[in-house]
Tab-separated table of C-alpha atoms and ligand atoms in Angstrom:
chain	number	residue	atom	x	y	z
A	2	UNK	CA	62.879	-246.269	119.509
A	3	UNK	CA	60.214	-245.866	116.764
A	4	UNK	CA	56.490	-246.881	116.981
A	5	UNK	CA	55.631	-248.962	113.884
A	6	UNK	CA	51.732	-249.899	115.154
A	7	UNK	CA	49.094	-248.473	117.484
A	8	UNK	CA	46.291	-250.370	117.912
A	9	UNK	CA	43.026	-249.874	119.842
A	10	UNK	CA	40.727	-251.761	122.002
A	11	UNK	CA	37.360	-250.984	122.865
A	12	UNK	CA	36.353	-252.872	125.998
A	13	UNK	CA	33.158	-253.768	127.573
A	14	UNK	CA	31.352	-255.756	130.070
A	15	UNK	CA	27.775	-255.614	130.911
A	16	UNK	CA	27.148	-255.833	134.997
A	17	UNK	CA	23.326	-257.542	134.378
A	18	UNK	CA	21.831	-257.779	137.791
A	19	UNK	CA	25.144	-256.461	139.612
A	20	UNK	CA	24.767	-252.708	138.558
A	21	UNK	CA	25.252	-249.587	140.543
A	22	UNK	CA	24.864	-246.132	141.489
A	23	UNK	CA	27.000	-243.585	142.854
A	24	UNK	CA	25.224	-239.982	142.899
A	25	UNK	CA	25.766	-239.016	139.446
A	26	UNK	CA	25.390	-242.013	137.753
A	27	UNK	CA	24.125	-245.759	137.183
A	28	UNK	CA	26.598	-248.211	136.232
A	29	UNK	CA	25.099	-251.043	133.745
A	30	UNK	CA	28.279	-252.035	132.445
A	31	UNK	CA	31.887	-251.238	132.392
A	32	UNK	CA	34.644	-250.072	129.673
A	33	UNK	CA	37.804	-249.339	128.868
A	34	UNK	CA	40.236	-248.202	126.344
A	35	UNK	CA	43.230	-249.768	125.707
A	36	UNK	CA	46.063	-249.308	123.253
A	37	UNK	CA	48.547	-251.782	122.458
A	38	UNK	CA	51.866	-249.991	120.686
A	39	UNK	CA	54.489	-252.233	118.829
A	40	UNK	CA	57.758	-250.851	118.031
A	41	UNK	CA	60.150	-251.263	115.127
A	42	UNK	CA	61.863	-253.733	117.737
A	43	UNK	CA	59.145	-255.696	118.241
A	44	UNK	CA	58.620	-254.683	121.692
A	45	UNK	CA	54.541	-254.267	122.435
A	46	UNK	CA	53.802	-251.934	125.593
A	47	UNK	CA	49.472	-251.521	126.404
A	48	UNK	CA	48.231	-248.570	127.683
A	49	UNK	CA	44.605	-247.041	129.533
A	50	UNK	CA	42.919	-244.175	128.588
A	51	UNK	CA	40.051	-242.727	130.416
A	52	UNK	CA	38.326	-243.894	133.552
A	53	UNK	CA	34.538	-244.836	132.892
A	54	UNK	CA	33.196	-242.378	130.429
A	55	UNK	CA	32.695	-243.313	127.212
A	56	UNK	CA	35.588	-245.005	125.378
A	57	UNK	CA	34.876	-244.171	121.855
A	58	UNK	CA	35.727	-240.484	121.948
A	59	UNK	CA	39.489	-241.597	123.681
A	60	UNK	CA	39.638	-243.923	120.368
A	61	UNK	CA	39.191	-241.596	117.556
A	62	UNK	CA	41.304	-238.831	118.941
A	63	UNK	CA	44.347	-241.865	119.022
A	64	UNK	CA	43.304	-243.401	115.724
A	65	UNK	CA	42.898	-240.291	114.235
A	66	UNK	CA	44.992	-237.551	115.653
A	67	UNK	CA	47.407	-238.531	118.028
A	68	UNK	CA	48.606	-242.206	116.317
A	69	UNK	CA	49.342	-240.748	112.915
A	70	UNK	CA	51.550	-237.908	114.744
A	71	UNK	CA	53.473	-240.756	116.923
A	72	UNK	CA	54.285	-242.874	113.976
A	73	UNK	CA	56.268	-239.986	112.643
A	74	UNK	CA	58.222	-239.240	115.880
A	75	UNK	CA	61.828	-240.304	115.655
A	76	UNK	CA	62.779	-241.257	119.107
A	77	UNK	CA	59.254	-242.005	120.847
A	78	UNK	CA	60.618	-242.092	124.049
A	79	UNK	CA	58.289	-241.075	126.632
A	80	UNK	CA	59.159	-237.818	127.860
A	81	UNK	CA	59.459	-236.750	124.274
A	82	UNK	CA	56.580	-237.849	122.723
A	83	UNK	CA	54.410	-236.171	125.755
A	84	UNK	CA	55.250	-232.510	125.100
A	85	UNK	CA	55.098	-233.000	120.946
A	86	UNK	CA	51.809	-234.304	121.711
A	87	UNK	CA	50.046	-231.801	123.909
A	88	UNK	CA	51.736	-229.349	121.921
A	89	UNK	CA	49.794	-230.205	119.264
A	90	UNK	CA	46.577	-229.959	121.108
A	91	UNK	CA	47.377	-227.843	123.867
A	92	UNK	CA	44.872	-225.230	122.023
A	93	UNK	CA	41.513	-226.561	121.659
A	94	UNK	CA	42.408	-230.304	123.850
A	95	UNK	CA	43.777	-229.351	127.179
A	96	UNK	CA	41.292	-231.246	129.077
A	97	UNK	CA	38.928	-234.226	127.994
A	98	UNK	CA	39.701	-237.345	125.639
A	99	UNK	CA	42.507	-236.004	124.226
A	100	UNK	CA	44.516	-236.055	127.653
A	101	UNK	CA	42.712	-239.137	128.000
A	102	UNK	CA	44.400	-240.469	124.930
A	103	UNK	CA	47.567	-238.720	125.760
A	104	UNK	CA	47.489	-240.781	128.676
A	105	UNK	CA	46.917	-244.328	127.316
A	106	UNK	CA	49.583	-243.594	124.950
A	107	UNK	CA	52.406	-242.731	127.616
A	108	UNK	CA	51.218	-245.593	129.932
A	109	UNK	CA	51.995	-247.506	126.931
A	110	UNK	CA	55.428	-246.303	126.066
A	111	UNK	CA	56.762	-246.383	129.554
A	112	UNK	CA	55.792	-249.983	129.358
A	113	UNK	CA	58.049	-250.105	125.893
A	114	UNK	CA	60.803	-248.351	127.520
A	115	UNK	CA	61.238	-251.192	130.196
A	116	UNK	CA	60.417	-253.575	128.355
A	117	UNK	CA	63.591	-252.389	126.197
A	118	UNK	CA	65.740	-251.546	129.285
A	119	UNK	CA	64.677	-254.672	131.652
A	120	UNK	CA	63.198	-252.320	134.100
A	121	UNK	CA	59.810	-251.879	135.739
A	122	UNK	CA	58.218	-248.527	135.223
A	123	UNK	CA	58.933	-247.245	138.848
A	124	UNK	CA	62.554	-248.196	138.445
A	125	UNK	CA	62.605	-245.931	135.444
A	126	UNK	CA	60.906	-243.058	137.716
A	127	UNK	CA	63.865	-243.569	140.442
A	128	UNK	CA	63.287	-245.960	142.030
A	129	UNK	CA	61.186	-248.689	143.660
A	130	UNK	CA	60.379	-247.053	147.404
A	131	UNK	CA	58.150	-250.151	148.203
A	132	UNK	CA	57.409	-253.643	146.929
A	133	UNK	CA	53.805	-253.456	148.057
A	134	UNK	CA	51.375	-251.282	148.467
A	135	UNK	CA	48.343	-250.812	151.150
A	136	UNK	CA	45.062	-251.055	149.353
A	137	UNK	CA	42.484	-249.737	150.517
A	138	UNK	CA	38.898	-250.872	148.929
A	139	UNK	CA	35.824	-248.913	146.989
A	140	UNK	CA	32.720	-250.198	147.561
A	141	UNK	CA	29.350	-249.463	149.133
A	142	UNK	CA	27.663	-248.252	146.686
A	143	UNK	CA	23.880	-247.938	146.209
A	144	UNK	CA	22.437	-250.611	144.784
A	145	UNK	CA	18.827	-248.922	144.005
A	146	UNK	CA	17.439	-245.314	143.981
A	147	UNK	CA	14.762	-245.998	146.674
A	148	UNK	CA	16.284	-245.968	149.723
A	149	UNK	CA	14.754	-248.234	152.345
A	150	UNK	CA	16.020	-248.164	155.610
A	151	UNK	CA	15.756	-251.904	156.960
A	152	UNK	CA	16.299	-253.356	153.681
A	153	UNK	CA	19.368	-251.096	152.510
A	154	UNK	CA	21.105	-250.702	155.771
A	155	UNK	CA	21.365	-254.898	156.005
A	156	UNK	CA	22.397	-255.302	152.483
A	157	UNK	CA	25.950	-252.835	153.364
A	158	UNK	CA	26.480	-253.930	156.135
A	159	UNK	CA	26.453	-257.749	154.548
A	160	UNK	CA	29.004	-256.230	151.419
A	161	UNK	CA	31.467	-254.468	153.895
A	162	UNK	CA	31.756	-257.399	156.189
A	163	UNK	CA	32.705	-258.962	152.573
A	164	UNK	CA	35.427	-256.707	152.147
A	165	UNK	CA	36.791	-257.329	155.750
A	166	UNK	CA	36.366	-260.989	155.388
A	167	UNK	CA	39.107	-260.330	151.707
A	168	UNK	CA	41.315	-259.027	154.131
A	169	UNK	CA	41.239	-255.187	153.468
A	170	UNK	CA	41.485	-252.941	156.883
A	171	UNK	CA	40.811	-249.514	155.000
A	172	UNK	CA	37.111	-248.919	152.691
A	173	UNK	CA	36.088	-246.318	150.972
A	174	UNK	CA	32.119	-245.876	150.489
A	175	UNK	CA	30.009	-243.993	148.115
A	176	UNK	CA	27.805	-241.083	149.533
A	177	UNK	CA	25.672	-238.066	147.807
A	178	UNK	CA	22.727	-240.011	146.180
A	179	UNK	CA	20.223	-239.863	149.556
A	180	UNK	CA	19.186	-236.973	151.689
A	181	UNK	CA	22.236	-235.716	154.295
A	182	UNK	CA	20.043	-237.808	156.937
A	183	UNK	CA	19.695	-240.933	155.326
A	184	UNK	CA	24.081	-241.173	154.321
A	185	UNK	CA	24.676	-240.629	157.693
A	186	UNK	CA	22.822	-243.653	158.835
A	187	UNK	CA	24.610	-245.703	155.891
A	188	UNK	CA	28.215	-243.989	157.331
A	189	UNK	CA	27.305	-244.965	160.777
A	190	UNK	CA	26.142	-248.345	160.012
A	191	UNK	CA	29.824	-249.027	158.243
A	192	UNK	CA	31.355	-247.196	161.131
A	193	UNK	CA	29.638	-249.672	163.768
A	194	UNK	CA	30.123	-253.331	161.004
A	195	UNK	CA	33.960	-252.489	160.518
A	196	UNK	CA	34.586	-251.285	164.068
A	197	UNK	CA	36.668	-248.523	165.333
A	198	UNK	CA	40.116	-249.478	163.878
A	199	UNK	CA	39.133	-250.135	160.491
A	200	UNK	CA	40.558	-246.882	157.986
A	201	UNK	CA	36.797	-245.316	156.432
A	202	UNK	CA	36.908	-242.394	153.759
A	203	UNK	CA	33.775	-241.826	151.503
A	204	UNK	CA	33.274	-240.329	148.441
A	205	UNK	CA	30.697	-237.868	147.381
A	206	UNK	CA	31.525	-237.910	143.782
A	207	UNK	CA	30.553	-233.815	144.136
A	208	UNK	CA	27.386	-234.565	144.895
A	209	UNK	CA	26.994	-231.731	147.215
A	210	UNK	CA	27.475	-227.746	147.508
A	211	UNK	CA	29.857	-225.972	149.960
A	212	UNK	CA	26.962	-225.775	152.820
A	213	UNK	CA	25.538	-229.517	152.111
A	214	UNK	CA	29.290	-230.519	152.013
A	215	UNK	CA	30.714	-229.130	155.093
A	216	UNK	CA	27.205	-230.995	157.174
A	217	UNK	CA	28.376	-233.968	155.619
A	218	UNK	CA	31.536	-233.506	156.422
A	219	UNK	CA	30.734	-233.075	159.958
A	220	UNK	CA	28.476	-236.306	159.854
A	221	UNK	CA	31.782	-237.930	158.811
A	222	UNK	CA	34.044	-236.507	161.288
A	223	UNK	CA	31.883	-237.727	163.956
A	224	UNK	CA	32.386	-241.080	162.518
A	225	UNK	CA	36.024	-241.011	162.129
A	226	UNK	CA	36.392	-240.832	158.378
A	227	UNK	CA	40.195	-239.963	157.071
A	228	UNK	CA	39.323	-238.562	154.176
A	229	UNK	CA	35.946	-236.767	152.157
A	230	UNK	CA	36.770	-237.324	148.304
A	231	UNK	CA	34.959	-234.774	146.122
A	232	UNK	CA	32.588	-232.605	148.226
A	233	UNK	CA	31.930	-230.350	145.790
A	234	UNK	CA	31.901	-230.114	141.345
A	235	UNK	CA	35.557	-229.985	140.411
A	236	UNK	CA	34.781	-226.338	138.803
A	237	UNK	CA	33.668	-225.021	142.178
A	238	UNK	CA	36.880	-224.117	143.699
A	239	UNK	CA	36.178	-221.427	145.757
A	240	UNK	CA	33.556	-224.056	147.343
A	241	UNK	CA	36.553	-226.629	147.837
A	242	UNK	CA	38.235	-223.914	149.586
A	243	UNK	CA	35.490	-223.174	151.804
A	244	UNK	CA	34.700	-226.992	152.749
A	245	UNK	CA	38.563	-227.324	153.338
A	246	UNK	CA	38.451	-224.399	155.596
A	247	UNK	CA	35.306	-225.522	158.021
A	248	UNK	CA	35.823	-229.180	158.406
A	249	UNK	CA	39.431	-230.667	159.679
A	250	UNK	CA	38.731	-233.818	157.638
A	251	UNK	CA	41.389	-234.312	154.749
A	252	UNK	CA	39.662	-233.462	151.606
A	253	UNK	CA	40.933	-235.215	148.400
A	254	UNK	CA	39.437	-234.495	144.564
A	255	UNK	CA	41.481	-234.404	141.340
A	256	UNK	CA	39.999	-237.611	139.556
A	257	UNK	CA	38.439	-235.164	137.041
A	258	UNK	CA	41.302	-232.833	136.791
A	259	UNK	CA	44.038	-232.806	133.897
A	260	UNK	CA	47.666	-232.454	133.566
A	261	UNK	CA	49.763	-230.423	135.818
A	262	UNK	CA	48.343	-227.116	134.520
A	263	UNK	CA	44.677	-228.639	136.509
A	264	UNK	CA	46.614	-229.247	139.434
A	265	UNK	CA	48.809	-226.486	140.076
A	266	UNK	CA	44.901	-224.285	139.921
A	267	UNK	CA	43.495	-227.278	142.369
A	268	UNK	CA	46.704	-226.324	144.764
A	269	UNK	CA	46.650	-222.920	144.526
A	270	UNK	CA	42.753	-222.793	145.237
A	271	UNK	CA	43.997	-224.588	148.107
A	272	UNK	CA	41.293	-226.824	147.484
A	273	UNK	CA	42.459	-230.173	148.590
A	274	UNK	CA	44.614	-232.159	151.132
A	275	UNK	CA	45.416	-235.210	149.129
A	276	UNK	CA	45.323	-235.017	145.372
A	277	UNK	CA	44.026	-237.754	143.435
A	278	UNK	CA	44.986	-237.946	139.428
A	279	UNK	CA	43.919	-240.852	137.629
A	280	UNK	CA	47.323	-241.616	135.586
A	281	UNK	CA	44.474	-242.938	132.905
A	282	UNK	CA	42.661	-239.741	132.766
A	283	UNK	CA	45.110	-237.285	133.838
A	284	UNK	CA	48.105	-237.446	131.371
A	285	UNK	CA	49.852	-240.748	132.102
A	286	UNK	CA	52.679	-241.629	134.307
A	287	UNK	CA	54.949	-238.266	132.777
A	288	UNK	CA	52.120	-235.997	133.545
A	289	UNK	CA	51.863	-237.779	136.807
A	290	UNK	CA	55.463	-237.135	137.811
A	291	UNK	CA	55.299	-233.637	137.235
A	292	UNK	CA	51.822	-233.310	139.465
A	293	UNK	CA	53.741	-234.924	142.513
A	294	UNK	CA	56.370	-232.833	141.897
A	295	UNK	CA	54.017	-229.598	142.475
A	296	UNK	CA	52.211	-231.843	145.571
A	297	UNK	CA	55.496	-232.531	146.798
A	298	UNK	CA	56.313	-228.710	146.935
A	299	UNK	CA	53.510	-227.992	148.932
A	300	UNK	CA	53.657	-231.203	151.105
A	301	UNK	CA	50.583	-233.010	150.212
A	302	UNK	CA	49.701	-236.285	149.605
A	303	UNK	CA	49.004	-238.018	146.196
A	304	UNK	CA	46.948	-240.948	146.590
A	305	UNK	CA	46.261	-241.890	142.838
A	306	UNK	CA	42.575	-242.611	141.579
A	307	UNK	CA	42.335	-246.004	140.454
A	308	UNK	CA	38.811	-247.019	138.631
A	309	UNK	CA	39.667	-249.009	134.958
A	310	UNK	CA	40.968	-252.460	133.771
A	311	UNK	CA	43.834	-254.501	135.035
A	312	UNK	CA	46.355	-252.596	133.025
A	313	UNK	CA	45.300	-249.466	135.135
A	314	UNK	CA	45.856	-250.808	138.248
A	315	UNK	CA	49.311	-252.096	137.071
A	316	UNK	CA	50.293	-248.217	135.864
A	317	UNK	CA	48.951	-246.712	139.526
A	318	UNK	CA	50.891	-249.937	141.687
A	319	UNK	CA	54.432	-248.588	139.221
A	320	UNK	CA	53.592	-245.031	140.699
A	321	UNK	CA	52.754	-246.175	143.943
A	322	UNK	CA	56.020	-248.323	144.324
A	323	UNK	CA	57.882	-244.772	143.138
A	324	UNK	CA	56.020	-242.290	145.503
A	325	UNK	CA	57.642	-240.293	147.426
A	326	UNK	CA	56.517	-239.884	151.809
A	327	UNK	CA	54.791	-236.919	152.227
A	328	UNK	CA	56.913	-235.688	154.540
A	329	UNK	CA	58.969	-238.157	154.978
A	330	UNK	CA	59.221	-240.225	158.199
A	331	UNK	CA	61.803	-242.784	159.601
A	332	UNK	CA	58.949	-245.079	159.953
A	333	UNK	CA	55.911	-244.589	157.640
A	334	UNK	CA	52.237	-244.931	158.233
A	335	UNK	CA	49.455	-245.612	155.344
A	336	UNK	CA	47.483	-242.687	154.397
A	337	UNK	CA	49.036	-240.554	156.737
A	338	UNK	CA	52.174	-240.271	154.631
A	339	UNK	CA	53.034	-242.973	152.811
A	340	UNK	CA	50.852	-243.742	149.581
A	341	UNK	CA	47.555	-246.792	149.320
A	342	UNK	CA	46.356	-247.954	146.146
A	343	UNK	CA	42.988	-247.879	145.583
A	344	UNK	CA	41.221	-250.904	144.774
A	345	UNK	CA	37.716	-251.249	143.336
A	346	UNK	CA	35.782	-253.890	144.698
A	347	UNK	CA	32.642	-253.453	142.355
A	348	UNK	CA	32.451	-256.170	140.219
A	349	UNK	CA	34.898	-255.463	137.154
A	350	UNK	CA	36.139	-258.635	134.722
A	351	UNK	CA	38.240	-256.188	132.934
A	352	UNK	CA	40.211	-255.582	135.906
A	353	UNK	CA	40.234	-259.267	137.500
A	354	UNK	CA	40.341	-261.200	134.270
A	355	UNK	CA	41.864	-259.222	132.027
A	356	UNK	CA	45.809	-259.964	132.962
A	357	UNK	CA	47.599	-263.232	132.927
A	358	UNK	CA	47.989	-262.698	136.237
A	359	UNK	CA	45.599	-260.979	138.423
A	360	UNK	CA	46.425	-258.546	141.177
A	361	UNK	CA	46.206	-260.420	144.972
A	362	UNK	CA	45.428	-258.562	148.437
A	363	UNK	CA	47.707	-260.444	151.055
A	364	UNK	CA	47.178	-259.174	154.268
A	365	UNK	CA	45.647	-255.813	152.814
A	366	UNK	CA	48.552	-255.267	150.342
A	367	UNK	CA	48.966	-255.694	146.688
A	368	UNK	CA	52.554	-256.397	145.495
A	369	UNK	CA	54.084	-254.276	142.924
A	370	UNK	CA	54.967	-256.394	139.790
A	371	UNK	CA	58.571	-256.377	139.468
A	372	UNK	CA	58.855	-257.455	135.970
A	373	UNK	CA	60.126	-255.211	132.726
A	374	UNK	CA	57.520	-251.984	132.122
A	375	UNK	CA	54.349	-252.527	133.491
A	376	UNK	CA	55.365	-255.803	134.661
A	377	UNK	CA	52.142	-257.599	133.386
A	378	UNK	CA	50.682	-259.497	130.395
A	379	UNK	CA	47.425	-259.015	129.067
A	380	UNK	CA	45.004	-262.000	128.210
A	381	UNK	CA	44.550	-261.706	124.439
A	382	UNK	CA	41.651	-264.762	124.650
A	383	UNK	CA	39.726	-261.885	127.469
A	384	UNK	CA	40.640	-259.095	125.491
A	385	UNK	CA	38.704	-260.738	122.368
A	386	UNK	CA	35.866	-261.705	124.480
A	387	UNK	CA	35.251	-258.079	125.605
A	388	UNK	CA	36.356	-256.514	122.850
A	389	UNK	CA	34.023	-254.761	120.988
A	390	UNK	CA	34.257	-255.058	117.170
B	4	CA	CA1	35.826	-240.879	143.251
């Protein structure tokens, strides 16, 4: 199989009136970088690259580096195009856009390998474990920088009963902008909306240090949160450790991490509970087989970070039909050991438009396309609209 064209899409959508915050950033608009690879067959397979950073840097190192070097490959099968490719920029591009492009470019060719073999992407892994996946939702995030108590408190608990009202029984909510105090009330006011059964985890987006993190932590313990995402920066190890080692809340981080090389350091730092690589961001789905293989070793969960367009959510449900229980159980319970896809709830046309067919929760589940590849077609009409020239 030879790639004859790579091609590259700039996306984005302004949010207008419906941006947000989390605690490092405001949100006016959204992108994403897609590829689209045709091969001498004809056979087209699209691929994400990067997560919500900016999308130009992702494009040149394709157009530029990476693209020229596939064209040349022989057999651009997957598995070998991934270690020509990073050995070619292994030196001075072992984290960043290049893995970023690395990634949108395997995403793609796994979806050209089933498309050539009549097989969906987890079928190629080994196999489909489940046709559907628990999703559990992201949203609750701040919708100004001054908080205000009355007014703020209202307007979350109106978007979580939202979320409820879709369906979803698990949320995960966006902490690390206010003062310790002031999250708590916004963790306790979701607590008390969704009631006691409904699954919470939040996400500080390393808003915190080790000391800030593990009071937080506490705050969400007493509220009966499964899982703290990203207590601390991703460089601060030694602080994961420590946060891991006073609280007995799962800790999760590993959306900012790269390749397996990132995670085997996040594991032996013994930093997190459940890792989380973006398959966009993190090397694709054959850098994402060899990181479960390393959290599978060392029996921990992967629970795959899911943030970009339509066609990323279609790569993470492929790897969340293959995943593995961690351990395995005779009967398997969400989160606990057996995977969830996450599933933005932010507003996001690039995600909900951009496929022919857009993803559906039924009873808190998303089924796992079972067509050839990625097992979805993108919009070209959308893709114009967003795309930017
Ligand atoms: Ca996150």
């Amino acid at each position: 199989m030879r790639v004859e064209r790579v091609e590259t899409f700039v996306l984005k959508t302004p949010l207008g009136a419906e941006r947000f915050y989390s605690s490092q950033a405001e949100f006016p608009e959204r992108n994403s970088l897609l590829v689209r690879i045709t091969t001498s067959d004809g056979v087209t397979g699209w691929g994400e690259g990067g997560q919500y950073g900016p999308a130009e840097p992702v494009k040149t190192c394709i157009d530029e580096v990476l693209a020229p070097q596939l064209l040349a490959i022989d057999d651009a099968s997957p598995g070998v195009v991934w270690e020509r490719l990073y050995a070619g920029i292994r030196d001075f591009g072992s984290k960043g856009p290049y893995i970023e492009a690395m990634s949108a470019l395997d995403i793609a060719l796994w979806d050209v390998l089933g498309k050539s073999l009549g097989a969906s992407i987890a079928t190629l892994m080994g196999g489909r474990s489940r046709e559907r996946v628990k999703a559990y939702g992201t949203g609750g995030y701040y919708d100004t920088l001054d908080f205000d108590r009355h007014r703020d408190l209202a307007r979350l608990a109106t978007v979580v009963e939202r979320y409820a009202d879709e369906g979803l029984g698990m949320l995960k909510m966006k902490i690390g902008l206010l003062p310790i105090a002031d999250d708590a009330l916004r963790v306790q006011t979701v607590r008390d909306v969704l009631g006691d059964d409904f699954v919470l985890f939040a996400d500080a987006n390393h808003a915190y240090n080790a000391s800030s993190a593990i009071a937080m932590g506490r705050v969400l313990e007493r509220a009966d949160f499964q899982f703290f995402e990203e207590p601390v920066p991703p460089e601060d190890r030694r602080g994961y450790a420590r946060v891991r080692e006073h609280l007995d809340i799962a800790i999760a981080g590993g959306e900012a991490e790269y390749t397996r090389y990132g995670f085997r350091d996040l594991i032996a730092g013994d930093c997190v509970d459940i890792l989380q690589p973006d398959i966009c961001v993190t090397g694709g789905i054959s850098e994402v087989r060899n990181i479960v293989a390393l959290a599978t070793t060392n029996n921990l969960r992967t629970i795959p970070h899911v943030w970009g367009s339509g066609i990323a959510v279609a790569a993470a449900l492929q790897v969340c039909s293959w995943l593995p229980l961690v351990p395995y159980t005779h009967r398997p319970v969400p989160v606990q050991n057996e995977p969830i896809i996450e599933f933005d709830r932010t507003r996001n046309p690039l995600r909900d438009d951009l496929l022919s067919q857009s993803f559906v929760l039924q009873n808190g589940y998303i089924e796992v396309p079972a067509g050839p590849g990625l097992g979805v077609e993108v919009d070209m009409d959308v893709l114009e609209r967003h795309c930017v020239k």
